[in-house]
Amino acid sequence: MLTAETLRKALTLFNDKIQVQKDYLSELDTPIGDGDHGNNMARGMTAVMASDLSGDVPDIFKKTAMALIGKVGGASGPLYGTAMMEMGKKSAETTDPATVLEAGIAGIQKRGKAEAGEKTMLDEWIPAVAALKAGSLTEAQVQQFAEDTKELIATKGRASYVGERSKGHIDPGAMSSAYFFESLIEAGV
Ligand code: ADP
Ligand code: MG
Ligand code: MG
């Protein structure tokens, strides 16, 4: 259930995972990017945790968006930030998690103009939300979707600069998004 309480819990869990996996996420970003994804996300989530997360679900999403847009730097800041902003708007209309998360996907696509299969965070978000819509999303699936980005060739973002050589590496934004979905599951959203 998406409530202020479960959402705050999910964000706290997401922050914990990002801080623990900070070096791993930056390592994933090294062969196909500039090696900063873990640091970017850790900086952003530290700012989220330092902000006042009181209020209702739309308020919490909005404050999360502002902190991420303001502090992440890099492509992932505005992408995650827009996702959170759009989820905030949608959550004023519905508390169905799949519908709210779909609005997050739309935000990422509006901002980054990527489609499924371009080796970005969308290759976690799109199948994860589809599974949730179909009735269930497990942590094993969430991890598998991130693993599956290994086979893809990047055609968007910094990883597209290395072209074919991006194959064989997990996309860092897909992996950080996997931690986000795991956090939602663990918090009972
Ligand atoms: P930067 O590439 O600016 O250093 P980060 O390293 O923090 O930023 O984030 C990189 C991640 O952002 C990628 O792994 C990918 O998942 C995601 N990304 C990049 N461009 C796009 C895009 N156009 N659409 C969706 N996600 C994207
Ligand atoms: Mg980077
Ligand atoms: Mg960078």
GROMACS .gro file of N, CA, C and O in nm, residues 63-172:
model
  440
   63LYS      N    1   0.935   1.662  -0.245
   63LYS     CA    2   1.058   1.700  -0.174
   63LYS      C    3   1.174   1.611  -0.217
   63LYS      O    4   1.288   1.657  -0.227
   64THR      N    5   1.144   1.484  -0.244
   64THR     CA    6   1.248   1.392  -0.292
   64THR      C    7   1.298   1.439  -0.428
   64THR      O    8   1.420   1.443  -0.453
   65ALA      N    9   1.204   1.476  -0.515
   65ALA     CA   10   1.240   1.525  -0.649
   65ALA      C   11   1.331   1.647  -0.640
   65ALA      O   12   1.435   1.653  -0.708
   66MET      N   13   1.294   1.741  -0.555
   66MET     CA   14   1.372   1.866  -0.544
   66MET      C   15   1.513   1.837  -0.497
   66MET      O   16   1.610   1.893  -0.549
   67ALA      N   17   1.526   1.748  -0.398
   67ALA     CA   18   1.659   1.716  -0.345
   67ALA      C   19   1.743   1.647  -0.454
   67ALA      O   20   1.862   1.678  -0.472
   68LEU      N   21   1.683   1.555  -0.528
   68LEU     CA   22   1.759   1.482  -0.631
   68LEU      C   23   1.798   1.574  -0.746
   68LEU      O   24   1.912   1.570  -0.793
   69ILE      N   25   1.705   1.659  -0.790
   69ILE     CA   26   1.737   1.750  -0.900
   69ILE      C   27   1.847   1.848  -0.857
   69ILE      O   28   1.939   1.877  -0.932
   70GLY      N   29   1.838   1.892  -0.732
   70GLY     CA   30   1.935   1.990  -0.682
   70GLY      C   31   2.072   1.934  -0.654
   70GLY      O   32   2.172   2.005  -0.666
   71LYS      N   33   2.080   1.808  -0.614
   71LYS     CA   34   2.207   1.758  -0.560
   71LYS      C   35   2.277   1.648  -0.641
   71LYS      O   36   2.398   1.628  -0.623
   72VAL      N   37   2.206   1.577  -0.727
   72VAL     CA   38   2.272   1.463  -0.792
   72VAL      C   39   2.378   1.505  -0.894
   72VAL      O   40   2.490   1.455  -0.894
   73GLY      N   41   2.345   1.599  -0.980
   73GLY     CA   42   2.437   1.629  -1.090
   73GLY      C   43   2.436   1.507  -1.180
   73GLY      O   44   2.391   1.401  -1.141
   74GLY      N   45   2.484   1.519  -1.301
   74GLY     CA   46   2.482   1.403  -1.391
   74GLY      C   47   2.343   1.380  -1.446
   74GLY      O   48   2.244   1.436  -1.397
   75ALA      N   49   2.335   1.293  -1.544
   75ALA     CA   50   2.210   1.265  -1.613
   75ALA      C   51   2.105   1.208  -1.518
   75ALA      O   52   1.986   1.237  -1.531
   76SER      N   53   2.148   1.128  -1.424
   76SER     CA   54   2.053   1.056  -1.340
   76SER      C   55   1.973   1.149  -1.247
   76SER      O   56   1.861   1.115  -1.210
   77GLY      N   57   2.026   1.265  -1.212
   77GLY     CA   58   1.957   1.358  -1.121
   77GLY      C   59   1.824   1.405  -1.179
   77GLY      O   60   1.718   1.381  -1.120
   78PRO      N   61   1.827   1.472  -1.295
   78PRO     CA   62   1.701   1.515  -1.355
   78PRO      C   63   1.609   1.400  -1.393
   78PRO      O   64   1.486   1.414  -1.390
   79LEU      N   65   1.666   1.284  -1.427
   79LEU     CA   66   1.582   1.169  -1.466
   79LEU      C   67   1.508   1.114  -1.345
   79LEU      O   68   1.385   1.101  -1.346
   80TYR      N   69   1.579   1.082  -1.238
   80TYR     CA   70   1.513   1.036  -1.115
   80TYR      C   71   1.423   1.148  -1.060
   80TYR      O   72   1.315   1.122  -1.008
   81GLY      N   73   1.471   1.271  -1.068
   81GLY     CA   74   1.395   1.384  -1.014
   81GLY      C   75   1.262   1.400  -1.086
   81GLY      O   76   1.158   1.420  -1.022
   82THR      N   77   1.264   1.391  -1.219
   82THR     CA   78   1.140   1.404  -1.296
   82THR      C   79   1.048   1.286  -1.266
   82THR      O   80   0.926   1.303  -1.255
   83ALA      N   81   1.104   1.167  -1.251
   83ALA     CA   82   1.022   1.051  -1.215
   83ALA      C   83   0.950   1.077  -1.082
   83ALA      O   84   0.828   1.058  -1.071
   84MET      N   85   1.024   1.126  -0.983
   84MET     CA   86   0.965   1.152  -0.850
   84MET      C   87   0.859   1.263  -0.859
   84MET      O   88   0.753   1.256  -0.794
   85MET      N   89   0.887   1.364  -0.939
   85MET     CA   90   0.793   1.476  -0.954
   85MET      C   91   0.662   1.426  -1.016
   85MET      O   92   0.553   1.460  -0.967
   86GLU      N   93   0.674   1.347  -1.121
   86GLU     CA   94   0.552   1.296  -1.189
   86GLU      C   95   0.477   1.197  -1.100
   86GLU      O   96   0.354   1.191  -1.102
   87MET      N   97   0.550   1.118  -1.020
   87MET     CA   98   0.484   1.025  -0.927
   87MET      C   99   0.410   1.105  -0.819
   87MET      O  100   0.301   1.065  -0.774
   88GLY      N  101   0.468   1.218  -0.780
   88GLY     CA  102   0.403   1.305  -0.682
   88GLY      C  103   0.270   1.355  -0.736
   88GLY      O  104   0.168   1.355  -0.665
   89LYS      N  105   0.270   1.398  -0.862
   89LYS     CA  106   0.145   1.449  -0.922
   89LYS      C  107   0.041   1.338  -0.931
   89LYS      O  108  -0.075   1.357  -0.896
   90LYS      N  109   0.083   1.222  -0.980
   90LYS     CA  110  -0.012   1.111  -0.999
   90LYS      C  111  -0.067   1.062  -0.866
   90LYS      O  112  -0.183   1.023  -0.856
   91SER      N  113   0.016   1.067  -0.760
   91SER     CA  114  -0.028   1.013  -0.632
   91SER      C  115  -0.133   1.101  -0.564
   91SER      O  116  -0.192   1.063  -0.463
   92ALA      N  117  -0.158   1.220  -0.621
   92ALA     CA  118  -0.268   1.302  -0.571
   92ALA      C  119  -0.402   1.247  -0.623
   92ALA      O  120  -0.507   1.274  -0.567
   93GLU      N  121  -0.394   1.167  -0.731
   93GLU     CA  122  -0.517   1.112  -0.793
   93GLU      C  123  -0.543   0.967  -0.751
   93GLU      O  124  -0.656   0.923  -0.748
   94THR      N  125  -0.435   0.891  -0.730
   94THR     CA  126  -0.450   0.748  -0.702
   94THR      C  127  -0.338   0.700  -0.610
   94THR      O  128  -0.229   0.758  -0.610
   95THR      N  129  -0.367   0.595  -0.533
   95THR     CA  130  -0.261   0.536  -0.450
   95THR      C  131  -0.224   0.398  -0.503
   95THR      O  132  -0.154   0.323  -0.435
   96ASP      N  133  -0.268   0.365  -0.624
   96ASP     CA  134  -0.229   0.237  -0.684
   96ASP      C  135  -0.081   0.245  -0.724
   96ASP      O  136  -0.044   0.325  -0.812
   97PRO      N  137   0.006   0.165  -0.662
   97PRO     CA  138   0.150   0.178  -0.687
   97PRO      C  139   0.188   0.166  -0.835
   97PRO      O  140   0.270   0.245  -0.884
   98ALA      N  141   0.126   0.070  -0.906
   98ALA     CA  142   0.164   0.051  -1.047
   98ALA      C  143   0.130   0.174  -1.130
   98ALA      O  144   0.209   0.216  -1.216
   99THR      N  145   0.015   0.235  -1.104
   99THR     CA  146  -0.026   0.354  -1.179
   99THR      C  147   0.067   0.471  -1.148
   99THR      O  148   0.107   0.546  -1.238
  100VAL      N  149   0.104   0.485  -1.020
  100VAL     CA  150   0.195   0.593  -0.981
  100VAL      C  151   0.333   0.571  -1.044
  100VAL      O  152   0.393   0.664  -1.100
  101LEU      N  153   0.381   0.447  -1.042
  101LEU     CA  154   0.513   0.418  -1.100
  101LEU      C  155   0.513   0.435  -1.252
  101LEU      O  156   0.616   0.476  -1.309
  102GLU      N  157   0.400   0.408  -1.316
  102GLU     CA  158   0.390   0.432  -1.461
  102GLU      C  159   0.409   0.579  -1.493
  102GLU      O  160   0.470   0.613  -1.596
  103ALA      N  161   0.358   0.665  -1.407
  103ALA     CA  162   0.378   0.808  -1.427
  103ALA      C  163   0.527   0.842  -1.412
  103ALA      O  164   0.578   0.933  -1.479
  104GLY      N  165   0.597   0.768  -1.327
  104GLY     CA  166   0.741   0.785  -1.314
  104GLY      C  167   0.813   0.751  -1.444
  104GLY      O  168   0.903   0.823  -1.487
  105ILE      N  169   0.772   0.642  -1.506
  105ILE     CA  170   0.830   0.603  -1.636
  105ILE      C  171   0.807   0.713  -1.739
  105ILE      O  172   0.900   0.752  -1.811
  106ALA      N  173   0.684   0.763  -1.742
  106ALA     CA  174   0.653   0.870  -1.838
  106ALA      C  175   0.743   0.991  -1.815
  106ALA      O  176   0.789   1.055  -1.911
  107GLY      N  177   0.771   1.022  -1.690
  107GLY     CA  178   0.860   1.134  -1.656
  107GLY      C  179   1.002   1.110  -1.707
  107GLY      O  180   1.065   1.199  -1.766
  108ILE      N  181   1.052   0.989  -1.686
  108ILE     CA  182   1.188   0.955  -1.732
  108ILE      C  183   1.194   0.966  -1.885
  108ILE      O  184   1.292   1.019  -1.941
  109GLN      N  185   1.087   0.922  -1.950
  109GLN     CA  186   1.086   0.924  -2.098
  109GLN      C  187   1.069   1.066  -2.152
  109GLN      O  188   1.127   1.101  -2.255
  110LYS      N  189   0.992   1.147  -2.080
  110LYS     CA  190   0.972   1.285  -2.123
  110LYS      C  191   1.107   1.358  -2.117
  110LYS      O  192   1.145   1.431  -2.206
  111ARG      N  193   1.180   1.329  -2.011
  111ARG     CA  194   1.306   1.397  -1.987
  111ARG      C  195   1.420   1.344  -2.075
  111ARG      O  196   1.499   1.420  -2.130
  112GLY      N  197   1.429   1.210  -2.086
  112GLY     CA  198   1.548   1.151  -2.149
  112GLY      C  199   1.526   1.096  -2.289
  112GLY      O  200   1.623   1.058  -2.356
  113LYS      N  201   1.402   1.094  -2.334
  113LYS     CA  202   1.368   1.051  -2.470
  113LYS      C  203   1.420   0.911  -2.505
  113LYS      O  204   1.452   0.884  -2.621
  114ALA      N  205   1.429   0.823  -2.407
  114ALA     CA  206   1.474   0.686  -2.436
  114ALA      C  207   1.354   0.592  -2.439
  114ALA      O  208   1.248   0.621  -2.384
  115GLU      N  209   1.375   0.478  -2.504
  115GLU     CA  210   1.273   0.372  -2.511
  115GLU      C  211   1.330   0.248  -2.444
  115GLU      O  212   1.450   0.243  -2.414
  116ALA      N  213   1.248   0.145  -2.428
  116ALA     CA  214   1.296   0.017  -2.376
  116ALA      C  215   1.405  -0.037  -2.469
  116ALA      O  216   1.398  -0.018  -2.590
  117GLY      N  217   1.506  -0.102  -2.411
  117GLY     CA  218   1.609  -0.167  -2.492
  117GLY      C  219   1.728  -0.081  -2.525
  117GLY      O  220   1.819  -0.124  -2.596
  118GLU      N  221   1.732   0.043  -2.474
  118GLU     CA  222   1.846   0.133  -2.503
  118GLU      C  223   1.952   0.130  -2.392
  118GLU      O  224   2.041   0.213  -2.390
  119LYS      N  225   1.938   0.034  -2.301
  119LYS     CA  226   2.034   0.015  -2.191
  119LYS      C  227   2.037   0.136  -2.099
  119LYS      O  228   2.140   0.203  -2.083
  120THR      N  229   1.922   0.165  -2.041
  120THR     CA  230   1.915   0.273  -1.942
  120THR      C  231   1.834   0.223  -1.823
  120THR      O  232   1.784   0.109  -1.823
  121MET      N  233   1.813   0.311  -1.729
  121MET     CA  234   1.731   0.278  -1.611
  121MET      C  235   1.590   0.232  -1.652
  121MET      O  236   1.526   0.158  -1.578
  122LEU      N  237   1.544   0.274  -1.770
  122LEU     CA  238   1.411   0.230  -1.817
  122LEU      C  239   1.404   0.080  -1.834
  122LEU      O  240   1.296   0.021  -1.824
  123ASP      N  241   1.518   0.015  -1.858
  123ASP     CA  242   1.517  -0.131  -1.875
  123ASP      C  243   1.501  -0.203  -1.742
  123ASP      O  244   1.482  -0.325  -1.739
  124GLU      N  245   1.504  -0.130  -1.632
  124GLU     CA  246   1.458  -0.181  -1.503
  124GLU      C  247   1.312  -0.137  -1.480
  124GLU      O  248   1.227  -0.218  -1.447
  125TRP      N  249   1.287  -0.011  -1.496
  125TRP     CA  250   1.154   0.045  -1.464
  125TRP      C  251   1.043  -0.020  -1.545
  125TRP      O  252   0.939  -0.057  -1.490
  126ILE      N  253   1.063  -0.031  -1.676
  126ILE     CA  254   0.954  -0.078  -1.763
  126ILE      C  255   0.914  -0.223  -1.730
  126ILE      O  256   0.796  -0.249  -1.703
  127PRO      N  257   1.007  -0.320  -1.727
  127PRO     CA  258   0.963  -0.456  -1.693
  127PRO      C  259   0.917  -0.470  -1.547
  127PRO      O  260   0.826  -0.548  -1.519
  128ALA      N  261   0.976  -0.394  -1.456
  128ALA     CA  262   0.935  -0.404  -1.315
  128ALA      C  263   0.791  -0.357  -1.298
  128ALA      O  264   0.711  -0.422  -1.230
  129VAL      N  265   0.757  -0.246  -1.360
  129VAL     CA  266   0.621  -0.194  -1.346
  129VAL      C  267   0.522  -0.283  -1.421
  129VAL      O  268   0.410  -0.306  -1.374
  130ALA      N  269   0.564  -0.341  -1.534
  130ALA     CA  270   0.478  -0.436  -1.606
  130ALA      C  271   0.447  -0.557  -1.518
  130ALA      O  272   0.332  -0.602  -1.512
  131ALA      N  273   0.547  -0.609  -1.449
  131ALA     CA  274   0.526  -0.724  -1.360
  131ALA      C  275   0.431  -0.687  -1.246
  131ALA      O  276   0.342  -0.764  -1.211
  132LEU      N  277   0.452  -0.569  -1.192
  132LEU     CA  278   0.366  -0.522  -1.082
  132LEU      C  279   0.221  -0.511  -1.130
  132LEU      O  280   0.127  -0.552  -1.062
  133LYS      N  281   0.204  -0.457  -1.250
  133LYS     CA  282   0.070  -0.444  -1.310
  133LYS      C  283   0.004  -0.579  -1.330
  133LYS      O  284  -0.116  -0.595  -1.312
  134ALA      N  285   0.089  -0.677  -1.368
  134ALA     CA  286   0.037  -0.812  -1.393
  134ALA      C  287   0.007  -0.885  -1.262
  134ALA      O  288  -0.046  -0.996  -1.265
  135GLY      N  289   0.044  -0.828  -1.150
  135GLY     CA  290   0.003  -0.886  -1.023
  135GLY      C  291   0.112  -0.912  -0.921
  135GLY      O  292   0.085  -0.918  -0.803
  136SER      N  293   0.238  -0.929  -0.967
  136SER     CA  294   0.342  -0.952  -0.866
  136SER      C  295   0.480  -0.912  -0.917
  136SER      O  296   0.512  -0.926  -1.034
  137LEU      N  297   0.558  -0.859  -0.825
  137LEU     CA  298   0.697  -0.824  -0.855
  137LEU      C  299   0.781  -0.875  -0.739
  137LEU      O  300   0.755  -0.842  -0.624
  138THR      N  301   0.880  -0.960  -0.770
  138THR     CA  302   0.966  -1.016  -0.666
  138THR      C  303   1.104  -0.952  -0.672
  138THR      O  304   1.145  -0.898  -0.776
  139GLU      N  305   1.178  -0.964  -0.563
  139GLU     CA  306   1.314  -0.909  -0.560
  139GLU      C  307   1.403  -0.983  -0.659
  139GLU      O  308   1.494  -0.924  -0.717
  140ALA      N  309   1.375  -1.113  -0.681
  140ALA     CA  310   1.454  -1.190  -0.778
  140ALA      C  311   1.433  -1.134  -0.919
  140ALA      O  312   1.529  -1.118  -0.995
  141GLN      N  313   1.309  -1.101  -0.952
  141GLN     CA  314   1.281  -1.041  -1.084
  141GLN      C  315   1.351  -0.906  -1.098
  141GLN      O  316   1.410  -0.877  -1.202
  142VAL      N  317   1.344  -0.828  -0.992
  142VAL     CA  318   1.405  -0.695  -0.994
  142VAL      C  319   1.555  -0.706  -1.024
  142VAL      O  320   1.609  -0.631  -1.107
  143GLN      N  321   1.622  -0.801  -0.960
  143GLN     CA  322   1.765  -0.822  -0.984
  143GLN      C  323   1.789  -0.872  -1.127
  143GLN      O  324   1.884  -0.831  -1.193
  144GLN      N  325   1.700  -0.962  -1.172
  144GLN     CA  326   1.716  -1.018  -1.307
  144GLN      C  327   1.705  -0.910  -1.414
  144GLN      O  328   1.783  -0.911  -1.510
  145PHE      N  329   1.612  -0.816  -1.397
  145PHE     CA  330   1.595  -0.711  -1.499
  145PHE      C  331   1.724  -0.627  -1.509
  145PHE      O  332   1.764  -0.589  -1.619
  146ALA      N  333   1.787  -0.600  -1.398
  146ALA     CA  334   1.913  -0.524  -1.402
  146ALA      C  335   2.022  -0.607  -1.471
  146ALA      O  336   2.095  -0.557  -1.558
  147GLU      N  337   2.031  -0.736  -1.435
  147GLU     CA  338   2.127  -0.829  -1.499
  147GLU      C  339   2.108  -0.831  -1.650
  147GLU      O  340   2.205  -0.837  -1.726
  148ASP      N  341   1.981  -0.831  -1.691
  148ASP     CA  342   1.948  -0.842  -1.835
  148ASP      C  343   2.000  -0.724  -1.917
  148ASP      O  344   2.012  -0.736  -2.039
  149THR      N  345   2.031  -0.613  -1.853
  149THR     CA  346   2.083  -0.497  -1.929
  149THR      C  347   2.223  -0.524  -1.982
  149THR      O  348   2.271  -0.453  -2.070
  150LYS      N  349   2.289  -0.627  -1.927
  150LYS     CA  350   2.423  -0.666  -1.972
  150LYS      C  351   2.429  -0.689  -2.122
  150LYS      O  352   2.525  -0.653  -2.189
  151GLU      N  353   2.326  -0.755  -2.174
  151GLU     CA  354   2.326  -0.795  -2.315
  151GLU      C  355   2.298  -0.679  -2.410
  151GLU      O  356   2.318  -0.694  -2.531
  152LEU      N  357   2.249  -0.569  -2.357
  152LEU     CA  358   2.205  -0.459  -2.443
  152LEU      C  359   2.321  -0.370  -2.487
  152LEU      O  360   2.422  -0.358  -2.417
  153ILE      N  361   2.304  -0.308  -2.602
  153ILE     CA  362   2.400  -0.208  -2.652
  153ILE      C  363   2.340  -0.070  -2.627
  153ILE      O  364   2.224  -0.044  -2.665
  154ALA      N  365   2.415   0.015  -2.562
  154ALA     CA  366   2.361   0.147  -2.523
  154ALA      C  367   2.348   0.239  -2.644
  154ALA      O  368   2.441   0.253  -2.724
  155THR      N  369   2.231   0.300  -2.653
  155THR     CA  370   2.209   0.398  -2.760
  155THR      C  371   2.163   0.533  -2.704
  155THR      O  372   2.132   0.624  -2.779
  156LYS      N  373   2.160   0.544  -2.570
  156LYS     CA  374   2.128   0.671  -2.504
  156LYS      C  375   2.225   0.693  -2.388
  156LYS      O  376   2.278   0.597  -2.332
  157GLY      N  377   2.245   0.818  -2.353
  157GLY     CA  378   2.330   0.849  -2.239
  157GLY      C  379   2.478   0.830  -2.272
  157GLY      O  380   2.516   0.796  -2.384
  158ARG      N  381   2.560   0.851  -2.169
  158ARG     CA  382   2.705   0.845  -2.184
  158ARG      C  383   2.754   0.709  -2.235
  158ARG      O  384   2.853   0.702  -2.308
  159ALA      N  385   2.686   0.601  -2.194
  159ALA     CA  386   2.727   0.466  -2.234
  159ALA      C  387   2.717   0.447  -2.386
  159ALA      O  388   2.785   0.359  -2.442
  160SER      N  389   2.635   0.529  -2.454
  160SER     CA  390   2.623   0.515  -2.600
  160SER      C  391   2.753   0.558  -2.669
  160SER      O  392   2.778   0.517  -2.783
  161TYR      N  393   2.839   0.635  -2.600
  161TYR     CA  394   2.967   0.677  -2.660
  161TYR      C  395   3.058   0.557  -2.687
  161TYR      O  396   3.140   0.561  -2.777
  162VAL      N  397   3.044   0.450  -2.605
  162VAL     CA  398   3.130   0.333  -2.627
  162VAL      C  399   3.061   0.230  -2.719
  162VAL      O  400   3.123   0.129  -2.754
  163GLY      N  401   2.938   0.259  -2.759
  163GLY     CA  402   2.868   0.177  -2.859
  163GLY      C  403   2.865   0.029  -2.825
  163GLY      O  404   2.826  -0.008  -2.715
  164GLU      N  405   2.911  -0.054  -2.920
  164GLU     CA  406   2.910  -0.201  -2.905
  164GLU      C  407   2.984  -0.246  -2.780
  164GLU      O  408   2.951  -0.350  -2.723
  165ARG      N  409   3.083  -0.171  -2.739
  165ARG     CA  410   3.162  -0.211  -2.621
  165ARG      C  411   3.084  -0.196  -2.490
  165ARG      O  412   3.133  -0.237  -2.385
  166SER      N  413   2.965  -0.139  -2.499
  166SER     CA  414   2.883  -0.133  -2.377
  166SER      C  415   2.825  -0.271  -2.345
  166SER      O  416   2.783  -0.296  -2.232
  167LYS      N  417   2.823  -0.361  -2.443
  167LYS     CA  418   2.771  -0.496  -2.422
  167LYS      C  419   2.858  -0.571  -2.321
  167LYS      O  420   2.980  -0.558  -2.323
  168GLY      N  421   2.792  -0.648  -2.233
  168GLY     CA  422   2.869  -0.725  -2.134
  168GLY      C  423   2.875  -0.655  -1.998
  168GLY      O  424   2.930  -0.710  -1.903
  169HIS      N  425   2.821  -0.535  -1.990
  169HIS     CA  426   2.822  -0.459  -1.864
  169HIS      C  427   2.680  -0.423  -1.822
  169HIS      O  428   2.601  -0.380  -1.906
  170ILE      N  429   2.653  -0.437  -1.693
  170ILE     CA  430   2.522  -0.397  -1.639
  170ILE      C  431   2.513  -0.244  -1.641
  170ILE      O  432   2.612  -0.176  -1.608
  171ASP      N  433   2.398  -0.191  -1.677
  171ASP     CA  434   2.380  -0.045  -1.674
  171ASP      C  435   2.369   0.003  -1.528
  171ASP      O  436   2.286  -0.048  -1.452
  172PRO      N  437   2.451   0.099  -1.490
  172PRO     CA  438   2.448   0.144  -1.349
  172PRO      C  439   2.313   0.202  -1.305
  172PRO      O  440   2.269   0.176  -1.192
   0.00000   0.00000   0.00000
